[in-house]
CSV table of C-alpha atoms in Angstrom, one decimal:
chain,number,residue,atom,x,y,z
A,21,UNK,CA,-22.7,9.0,-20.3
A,22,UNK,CA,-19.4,9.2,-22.4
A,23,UNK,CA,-16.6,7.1,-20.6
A,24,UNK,CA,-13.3,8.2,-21.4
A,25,UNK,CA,-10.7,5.7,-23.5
A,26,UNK,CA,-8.4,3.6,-21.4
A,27,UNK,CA,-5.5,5.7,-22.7
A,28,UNK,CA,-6.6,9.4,-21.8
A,29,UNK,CA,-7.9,7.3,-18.2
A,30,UNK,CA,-4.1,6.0,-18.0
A,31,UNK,CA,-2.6,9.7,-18.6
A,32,UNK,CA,-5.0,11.2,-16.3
A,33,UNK,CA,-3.7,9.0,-13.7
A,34,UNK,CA,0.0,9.5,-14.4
A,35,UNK,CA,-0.6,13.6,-14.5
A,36,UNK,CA,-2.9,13.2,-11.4
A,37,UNK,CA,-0.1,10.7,-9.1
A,38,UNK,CA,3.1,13.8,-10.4
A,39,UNK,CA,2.7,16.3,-8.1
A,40,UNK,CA,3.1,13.9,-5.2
A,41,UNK,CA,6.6,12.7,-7.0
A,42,UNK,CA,7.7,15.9,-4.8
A,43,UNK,CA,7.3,13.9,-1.5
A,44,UNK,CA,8.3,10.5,-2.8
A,45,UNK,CA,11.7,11.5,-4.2
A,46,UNK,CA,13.4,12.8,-1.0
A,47,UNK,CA,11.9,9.7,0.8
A,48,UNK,CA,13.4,7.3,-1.6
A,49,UNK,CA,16.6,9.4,-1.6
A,50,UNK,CA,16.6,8.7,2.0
A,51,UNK,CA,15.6,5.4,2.2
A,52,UNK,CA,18.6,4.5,-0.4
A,53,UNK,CA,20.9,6.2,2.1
A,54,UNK,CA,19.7,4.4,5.5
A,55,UNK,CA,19.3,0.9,3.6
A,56,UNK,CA,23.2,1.0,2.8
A,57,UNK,CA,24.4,2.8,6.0
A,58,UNK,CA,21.9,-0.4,7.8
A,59,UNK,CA,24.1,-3.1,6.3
A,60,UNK,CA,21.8,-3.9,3.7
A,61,UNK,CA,24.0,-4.3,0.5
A,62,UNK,CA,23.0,-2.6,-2.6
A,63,UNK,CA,20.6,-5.0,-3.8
A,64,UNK,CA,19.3,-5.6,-0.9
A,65,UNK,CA,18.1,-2.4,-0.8
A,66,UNK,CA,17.0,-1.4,-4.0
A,67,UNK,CA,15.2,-5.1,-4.6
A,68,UNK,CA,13.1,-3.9,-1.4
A,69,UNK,CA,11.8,-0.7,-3.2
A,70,UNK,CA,10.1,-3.6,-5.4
A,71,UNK,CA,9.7,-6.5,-3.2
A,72,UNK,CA,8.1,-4.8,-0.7
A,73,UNK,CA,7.0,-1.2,-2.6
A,74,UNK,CA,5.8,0.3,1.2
A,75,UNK,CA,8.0,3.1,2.0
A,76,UNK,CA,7.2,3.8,5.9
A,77,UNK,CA,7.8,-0.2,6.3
A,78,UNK,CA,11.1,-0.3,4.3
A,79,UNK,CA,12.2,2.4,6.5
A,80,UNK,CA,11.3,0.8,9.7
A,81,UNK,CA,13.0,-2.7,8.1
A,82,UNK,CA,16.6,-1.2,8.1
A,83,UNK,CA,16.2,0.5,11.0
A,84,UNK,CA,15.1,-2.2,13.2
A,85,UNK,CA,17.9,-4.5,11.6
A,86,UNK,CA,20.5,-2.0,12.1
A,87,UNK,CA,19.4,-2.5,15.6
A,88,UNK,CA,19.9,-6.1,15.6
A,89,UNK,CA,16.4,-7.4,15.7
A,90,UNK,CA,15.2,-10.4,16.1
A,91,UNK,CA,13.5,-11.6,11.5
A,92,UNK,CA,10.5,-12.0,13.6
A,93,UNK,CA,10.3,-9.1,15.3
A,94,UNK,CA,11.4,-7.0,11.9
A,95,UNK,CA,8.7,-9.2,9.6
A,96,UNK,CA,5.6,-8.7,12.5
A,97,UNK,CA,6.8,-4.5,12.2
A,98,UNK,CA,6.4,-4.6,8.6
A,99,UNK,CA,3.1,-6.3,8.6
A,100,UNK,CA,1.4,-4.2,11.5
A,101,UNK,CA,2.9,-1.2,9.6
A,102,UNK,CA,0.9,-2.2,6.6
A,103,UNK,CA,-2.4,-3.6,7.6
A,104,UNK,CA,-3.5,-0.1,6.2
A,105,UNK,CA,-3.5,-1.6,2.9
A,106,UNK,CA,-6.4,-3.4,3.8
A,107,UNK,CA,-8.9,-0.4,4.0
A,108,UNK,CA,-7.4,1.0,0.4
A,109,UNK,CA,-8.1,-2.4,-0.6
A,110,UNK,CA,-12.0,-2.5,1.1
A,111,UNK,CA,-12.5,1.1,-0.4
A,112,UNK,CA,-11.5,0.0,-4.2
A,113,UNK,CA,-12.9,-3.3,-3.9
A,114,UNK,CA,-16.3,-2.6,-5.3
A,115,UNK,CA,-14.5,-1.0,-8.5
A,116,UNK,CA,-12.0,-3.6,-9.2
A,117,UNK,CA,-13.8,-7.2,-8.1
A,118,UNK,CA,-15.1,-7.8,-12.0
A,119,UNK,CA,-11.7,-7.0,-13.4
A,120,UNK,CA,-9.4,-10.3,-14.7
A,121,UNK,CA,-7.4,-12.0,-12.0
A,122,UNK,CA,-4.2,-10.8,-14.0
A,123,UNK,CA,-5.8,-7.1,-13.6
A,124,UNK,CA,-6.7,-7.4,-9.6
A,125,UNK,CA,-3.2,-9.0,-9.0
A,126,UNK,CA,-1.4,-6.0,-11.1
A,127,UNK,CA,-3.6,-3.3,-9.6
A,128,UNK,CA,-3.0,-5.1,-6.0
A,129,UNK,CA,0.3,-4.7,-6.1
A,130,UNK,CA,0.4,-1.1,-6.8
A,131,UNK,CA,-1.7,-0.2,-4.5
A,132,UNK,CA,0.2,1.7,-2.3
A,133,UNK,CA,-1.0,5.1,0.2
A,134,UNK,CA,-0.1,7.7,-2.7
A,135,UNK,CA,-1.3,5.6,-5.1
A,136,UNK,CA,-4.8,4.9,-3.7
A,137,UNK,CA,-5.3,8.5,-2.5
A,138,UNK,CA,-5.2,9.9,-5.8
A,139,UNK,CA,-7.1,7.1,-7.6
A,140,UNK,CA,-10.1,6.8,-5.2
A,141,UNK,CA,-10.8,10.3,-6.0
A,142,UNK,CA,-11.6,9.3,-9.8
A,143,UNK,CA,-13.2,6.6,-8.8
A,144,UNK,CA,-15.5,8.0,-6.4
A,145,UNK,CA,-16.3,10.8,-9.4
A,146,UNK,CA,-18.1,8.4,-11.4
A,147,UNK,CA,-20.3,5.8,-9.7
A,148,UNK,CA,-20.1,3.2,-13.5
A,149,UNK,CA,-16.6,3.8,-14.0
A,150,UNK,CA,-16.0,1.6,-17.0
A,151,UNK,CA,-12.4,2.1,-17.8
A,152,UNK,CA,-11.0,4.1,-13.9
A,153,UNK,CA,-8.6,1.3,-13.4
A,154,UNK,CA,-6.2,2.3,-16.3
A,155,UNK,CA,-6.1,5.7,-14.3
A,156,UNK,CA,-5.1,3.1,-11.0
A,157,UNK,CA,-2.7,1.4,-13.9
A,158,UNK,CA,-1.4,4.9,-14.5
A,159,UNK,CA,-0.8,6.4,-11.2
A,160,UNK,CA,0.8,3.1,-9.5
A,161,UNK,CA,3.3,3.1,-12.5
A,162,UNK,CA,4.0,6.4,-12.0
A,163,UNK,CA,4.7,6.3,-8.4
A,164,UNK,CA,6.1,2.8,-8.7
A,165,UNK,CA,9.0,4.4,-11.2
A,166,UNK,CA,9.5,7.2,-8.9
A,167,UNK,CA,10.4,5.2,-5.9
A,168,UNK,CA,12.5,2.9,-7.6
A,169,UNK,CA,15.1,5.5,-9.7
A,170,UNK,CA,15.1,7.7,-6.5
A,171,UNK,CA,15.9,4.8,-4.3
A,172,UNK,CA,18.7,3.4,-6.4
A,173,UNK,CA,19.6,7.3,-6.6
A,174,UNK,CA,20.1,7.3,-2.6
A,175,UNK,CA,22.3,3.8,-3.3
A,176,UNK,CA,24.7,5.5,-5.3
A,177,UNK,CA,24.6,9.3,-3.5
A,178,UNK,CA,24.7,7.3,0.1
A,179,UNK,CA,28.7,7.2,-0.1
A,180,UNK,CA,29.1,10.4,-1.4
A,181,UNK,CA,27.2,12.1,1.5
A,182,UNK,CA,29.0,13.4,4.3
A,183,UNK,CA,28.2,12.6,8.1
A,184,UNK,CA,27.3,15.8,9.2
A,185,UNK,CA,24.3,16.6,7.2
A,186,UNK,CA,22.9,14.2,9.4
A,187,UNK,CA,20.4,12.5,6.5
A,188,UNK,CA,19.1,10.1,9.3
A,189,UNK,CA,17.1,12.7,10.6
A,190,UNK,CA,15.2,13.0,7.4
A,191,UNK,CA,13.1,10.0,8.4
A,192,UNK,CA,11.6,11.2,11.2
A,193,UNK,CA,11.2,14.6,9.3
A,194,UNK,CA,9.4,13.2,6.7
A,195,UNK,CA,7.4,11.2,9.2
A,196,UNK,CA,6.6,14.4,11.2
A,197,UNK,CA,5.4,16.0,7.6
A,198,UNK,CA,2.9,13.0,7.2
A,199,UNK,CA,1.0,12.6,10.8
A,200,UNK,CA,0.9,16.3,12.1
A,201,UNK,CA,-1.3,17.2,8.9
A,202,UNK,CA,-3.5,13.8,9.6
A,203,UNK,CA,-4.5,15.0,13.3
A,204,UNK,CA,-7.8,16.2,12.9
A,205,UNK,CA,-9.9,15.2,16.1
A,206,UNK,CA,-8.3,14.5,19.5
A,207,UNK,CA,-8.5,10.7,19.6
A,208,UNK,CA,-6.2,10.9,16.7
A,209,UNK,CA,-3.7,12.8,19.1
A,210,UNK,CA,-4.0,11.0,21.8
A,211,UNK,CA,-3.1,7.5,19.8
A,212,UNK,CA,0.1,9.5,18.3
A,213,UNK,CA,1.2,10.7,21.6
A,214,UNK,CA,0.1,7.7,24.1
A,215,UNK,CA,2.4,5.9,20.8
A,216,UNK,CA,5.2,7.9,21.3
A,217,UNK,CA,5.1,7.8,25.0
A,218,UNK,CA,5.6,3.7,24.6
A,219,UNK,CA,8.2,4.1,22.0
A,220,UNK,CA,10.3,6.3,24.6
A,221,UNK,CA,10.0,4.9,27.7
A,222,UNK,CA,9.9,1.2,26.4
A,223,UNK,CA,13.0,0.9,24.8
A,224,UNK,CA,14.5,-1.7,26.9
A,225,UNK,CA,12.1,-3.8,26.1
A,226,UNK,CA,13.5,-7.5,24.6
A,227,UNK,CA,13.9,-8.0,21.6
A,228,UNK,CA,12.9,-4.4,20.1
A,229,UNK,CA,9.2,-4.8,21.3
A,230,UNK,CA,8.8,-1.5,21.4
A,231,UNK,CA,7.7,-0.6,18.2
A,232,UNK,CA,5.1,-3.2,18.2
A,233,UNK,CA,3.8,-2.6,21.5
A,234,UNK,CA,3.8,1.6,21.1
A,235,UNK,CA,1.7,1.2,17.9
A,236,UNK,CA,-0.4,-1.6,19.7
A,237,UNK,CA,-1.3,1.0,22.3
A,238,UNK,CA,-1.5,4.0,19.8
A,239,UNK,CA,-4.3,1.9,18.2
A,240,UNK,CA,-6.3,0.8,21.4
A,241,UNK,CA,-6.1,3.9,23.0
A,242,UNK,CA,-6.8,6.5,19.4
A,243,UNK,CA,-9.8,3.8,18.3
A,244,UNK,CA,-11.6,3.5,22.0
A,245,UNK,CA,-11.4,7.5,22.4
A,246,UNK,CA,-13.3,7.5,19.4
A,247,UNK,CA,-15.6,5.3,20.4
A,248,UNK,CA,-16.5,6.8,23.5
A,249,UNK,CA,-16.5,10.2,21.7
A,250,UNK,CA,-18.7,9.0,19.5
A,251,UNK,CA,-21.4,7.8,22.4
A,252,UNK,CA,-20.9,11.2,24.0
B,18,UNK,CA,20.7,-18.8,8.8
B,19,UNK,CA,23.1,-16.5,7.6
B,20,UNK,CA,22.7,-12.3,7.7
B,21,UNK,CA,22.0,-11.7,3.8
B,22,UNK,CA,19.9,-15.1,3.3
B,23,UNK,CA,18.0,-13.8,6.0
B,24,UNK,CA,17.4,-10.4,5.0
B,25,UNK,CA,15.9,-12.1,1.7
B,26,UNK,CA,14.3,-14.4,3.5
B,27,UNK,CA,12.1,-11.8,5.6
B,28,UNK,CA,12.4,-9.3,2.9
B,29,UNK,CA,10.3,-11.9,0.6
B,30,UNK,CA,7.7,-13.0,3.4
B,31,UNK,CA,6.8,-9.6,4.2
B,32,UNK,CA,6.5,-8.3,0.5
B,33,UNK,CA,4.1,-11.3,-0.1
B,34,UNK,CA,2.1,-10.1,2.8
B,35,UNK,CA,2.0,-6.5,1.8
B,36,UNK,CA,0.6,-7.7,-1.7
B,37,UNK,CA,-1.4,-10.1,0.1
B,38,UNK,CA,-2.8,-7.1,2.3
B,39,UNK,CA,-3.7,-5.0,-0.8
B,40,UNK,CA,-5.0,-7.5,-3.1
B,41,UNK,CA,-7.0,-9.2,0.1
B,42,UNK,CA,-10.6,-7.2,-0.4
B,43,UNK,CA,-10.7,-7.7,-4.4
B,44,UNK,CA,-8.7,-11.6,-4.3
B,45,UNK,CA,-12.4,-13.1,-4.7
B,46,UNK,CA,-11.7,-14.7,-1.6
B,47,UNK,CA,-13.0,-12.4,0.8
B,48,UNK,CA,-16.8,-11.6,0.1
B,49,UNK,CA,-17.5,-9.8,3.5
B,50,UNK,CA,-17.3,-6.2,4.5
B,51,UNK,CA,-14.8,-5.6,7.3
B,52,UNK,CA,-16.6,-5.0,11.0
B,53,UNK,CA,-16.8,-1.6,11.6
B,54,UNK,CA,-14.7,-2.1,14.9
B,55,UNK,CA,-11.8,-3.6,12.5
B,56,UNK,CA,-12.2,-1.1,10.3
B,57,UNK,CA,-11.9,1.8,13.0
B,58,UNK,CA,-9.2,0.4,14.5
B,59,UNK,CA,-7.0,0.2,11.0
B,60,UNK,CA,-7.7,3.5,10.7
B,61,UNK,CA,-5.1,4.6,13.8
B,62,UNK,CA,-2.7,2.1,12.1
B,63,UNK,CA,-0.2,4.8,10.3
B,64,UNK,CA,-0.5,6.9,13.2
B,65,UNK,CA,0.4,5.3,16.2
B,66,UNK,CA,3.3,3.6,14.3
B,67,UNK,CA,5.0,6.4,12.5
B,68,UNK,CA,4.2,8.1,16.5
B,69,UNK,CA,6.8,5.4,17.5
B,70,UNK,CA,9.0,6.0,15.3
B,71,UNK,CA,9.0,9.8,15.2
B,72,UNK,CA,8.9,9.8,18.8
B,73,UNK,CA,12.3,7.0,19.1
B,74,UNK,CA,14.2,9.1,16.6
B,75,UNK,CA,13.4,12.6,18.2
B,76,UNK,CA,13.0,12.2,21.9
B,77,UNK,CA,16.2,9.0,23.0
B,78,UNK,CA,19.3,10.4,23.1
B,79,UNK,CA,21.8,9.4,20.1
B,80,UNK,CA,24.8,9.7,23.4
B,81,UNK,CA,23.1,8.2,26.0
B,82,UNK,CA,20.7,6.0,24.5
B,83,UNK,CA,17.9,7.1,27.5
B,84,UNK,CA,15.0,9.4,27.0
B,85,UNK,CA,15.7,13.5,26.3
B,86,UNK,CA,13.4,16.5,26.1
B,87,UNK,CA,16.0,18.6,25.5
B,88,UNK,CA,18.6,18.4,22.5
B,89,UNK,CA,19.5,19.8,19.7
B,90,UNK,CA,16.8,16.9,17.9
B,91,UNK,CA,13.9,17.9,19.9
B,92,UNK,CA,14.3,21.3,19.0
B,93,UNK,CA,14.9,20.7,15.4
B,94,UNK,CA,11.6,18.6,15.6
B,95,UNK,CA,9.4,21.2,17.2
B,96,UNK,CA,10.0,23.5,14.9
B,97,UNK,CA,9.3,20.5,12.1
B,98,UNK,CA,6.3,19.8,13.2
B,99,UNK,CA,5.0,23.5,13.5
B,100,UNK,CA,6.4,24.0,10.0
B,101,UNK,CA,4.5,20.5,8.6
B,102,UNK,CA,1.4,21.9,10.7
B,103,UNK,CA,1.1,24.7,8.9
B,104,UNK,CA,2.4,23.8,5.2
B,105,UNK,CA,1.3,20.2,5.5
B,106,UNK,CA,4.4,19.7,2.9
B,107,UNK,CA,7.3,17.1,3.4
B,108,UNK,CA,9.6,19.2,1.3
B,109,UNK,CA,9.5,22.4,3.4
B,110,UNK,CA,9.3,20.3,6.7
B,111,UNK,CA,12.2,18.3,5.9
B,112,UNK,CA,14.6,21.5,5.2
B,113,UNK,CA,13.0,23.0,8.4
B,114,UNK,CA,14.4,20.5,10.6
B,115,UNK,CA,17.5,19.3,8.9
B,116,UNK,CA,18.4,23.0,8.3
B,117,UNK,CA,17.7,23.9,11.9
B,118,UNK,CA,19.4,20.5,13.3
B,119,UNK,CA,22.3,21.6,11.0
B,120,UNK,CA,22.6,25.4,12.3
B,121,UNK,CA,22.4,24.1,16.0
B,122,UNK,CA,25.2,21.2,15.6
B,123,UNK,CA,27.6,23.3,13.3
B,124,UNK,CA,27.0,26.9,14.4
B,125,UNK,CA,27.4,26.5,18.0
């Protein structure tokens, strides 16, 4: 079997990861927005886009510190939030593990939901992939330029927009445009509404618990139904 | 501590541990499978916490700061969420409910 060069891998990846640029844009746009109008300065908020490079848990970072929480309670958010990373990172493992350190620590980094979806596809395709990480190479970069110039486009647009359009909201919007799809079997509902249930009615928790303790419960709840579906 | 140094300060730790998170299953470090309890579990991670989030943003009232099931949000959200059900597409969904969120606050 042929394998294809590292550069027509790397453009495969890069034409594969555009489409999605459709969802990431207005997220970034957001994000740059709500980091500002959080008291984040400018920096602050476009340096996240690369320091962290998770968008859900950069959202959830500005919006629980606009909220005056606790750096433990915000850092322990971000990190539940992206524990997912770990199961992209089981799934691409056996592709990756012979690769150079400098290689598995690029390719770690841009490992991201969008990303890993598109890339696990091709790697899945061929079982010997000899040169599938350039397409990973490709893909992250791609993405990984995307977030950043729409992020640092919300930054500048945040001032100019007015009050009314209400661009808060767009969170939760584009939220609501990544679960519903993702509910497929009922124990996936039941840990998105048993979540939201927490979220609501725990509010006055201490110290902005509730996020923690609603996606602590989401988890429990969504993962044991499954469980005892799967005994049924 | 000081507000910006600490922004840095968590923004850095909780980068670290995002990469750390990523990189974990192909650091060299790690040579076992995850448990499949573990791994069922992560699964419901982006779930239940975008839930929370959706669910504090739509359903507390930006006024009152208590719970609402009826506002101009939670309207705008239902029809979000049938919209995202059906399209499964963030761009259509998020003019659905800031366009309807829009109409209701400016319109009436």
């Amino acid at each position: 079997m042929t394998h294809p060069s590292p550069k027509s891998e790397f453009i495969q990846g890069i034409m594969d990861q555009l489409p999605l640029q459709l969802g990431v844009v207005p997220f970034g746009l957001v994000f740059g927005v709500l980091g500002m109008a959080s008291g984040l300065s400018a920096w602050q908020t476009i340096l996240m886009s690369s320091v962290i490079f998770g968008g859900a848990s950069q959202v959830v970072f500005a919006q629980l510190w606009m909220a005056g929480a606790a750096p433990i309670i915000v850092g322990s958010s971000v990190a539940v939030l992206n524990l997912r990373h770990v199961l992209y990172s089981v799934a691409v493992a056996k592709y990756l593990r012979l690769l150079s350190l400098r290689w598995r620590i690029l390719l770690g980094y841009l490992l991201t939901d969008e990303a890993f979806a598109i890339s696990i596809k091709r790697f899945e395709h061929d079982p010997t992939p000899r040169n599938a990480h350039y397409h990973l190479l490709g893909s992250g970069v791609t993405l990984w330029a995307f977030w950043q110039l729409s992020t640092i486009a919300g930054v500048v647009l945040g001032a100019t927009l007015p009050a009314h359009l209400n661009l808060d909201f767009a969170i939760p919007m584009t939220f609501i445009a990544i679960v519903l799809p993702s509910l497929r079997h009922v124990p996936h509902v039941l840990a998105a509404v048993s979540s939201g249930l927490v979220a609501v009615f725990g509010q006055s928790l201490p110290y902005n618990l509730w996020i923690i303790a609603a996606a602590i419960t989401g988890i429990v709840i969504g993962a044991q139904a499954e469980k005892w579906k799967a005994q049924q | 501590m000081e507000g910006a140094t600490m922004i840095w300060a968590i923004m850095i730790v909780t980068g670290f541990a995002t990469f750390l998170m990523r990189f974990s299953m192909f650091s060299g470090l790690i040579h076992r499978a995850l448990p499949p309890a573990l791994d069922r579990y992560l699964t419901y991670v982006p779930i239940a916490v975008l839930s929370a989030i959706i669910a504090a943003s739509v359903f507390i009232s930006h006024e009152t700061q208590m719970p609402t099931i009826w506002n101009t949000r939670v309207l705008a959200a239902v029809l979000a969420m049938a919209v995202a059900f059906r399209t499964k597409s963030v761009i259509a969904t998020l003019i659905a409910g800031l366009g309807v969120l829009w109409v209701l606050e400016n319109l009436f």
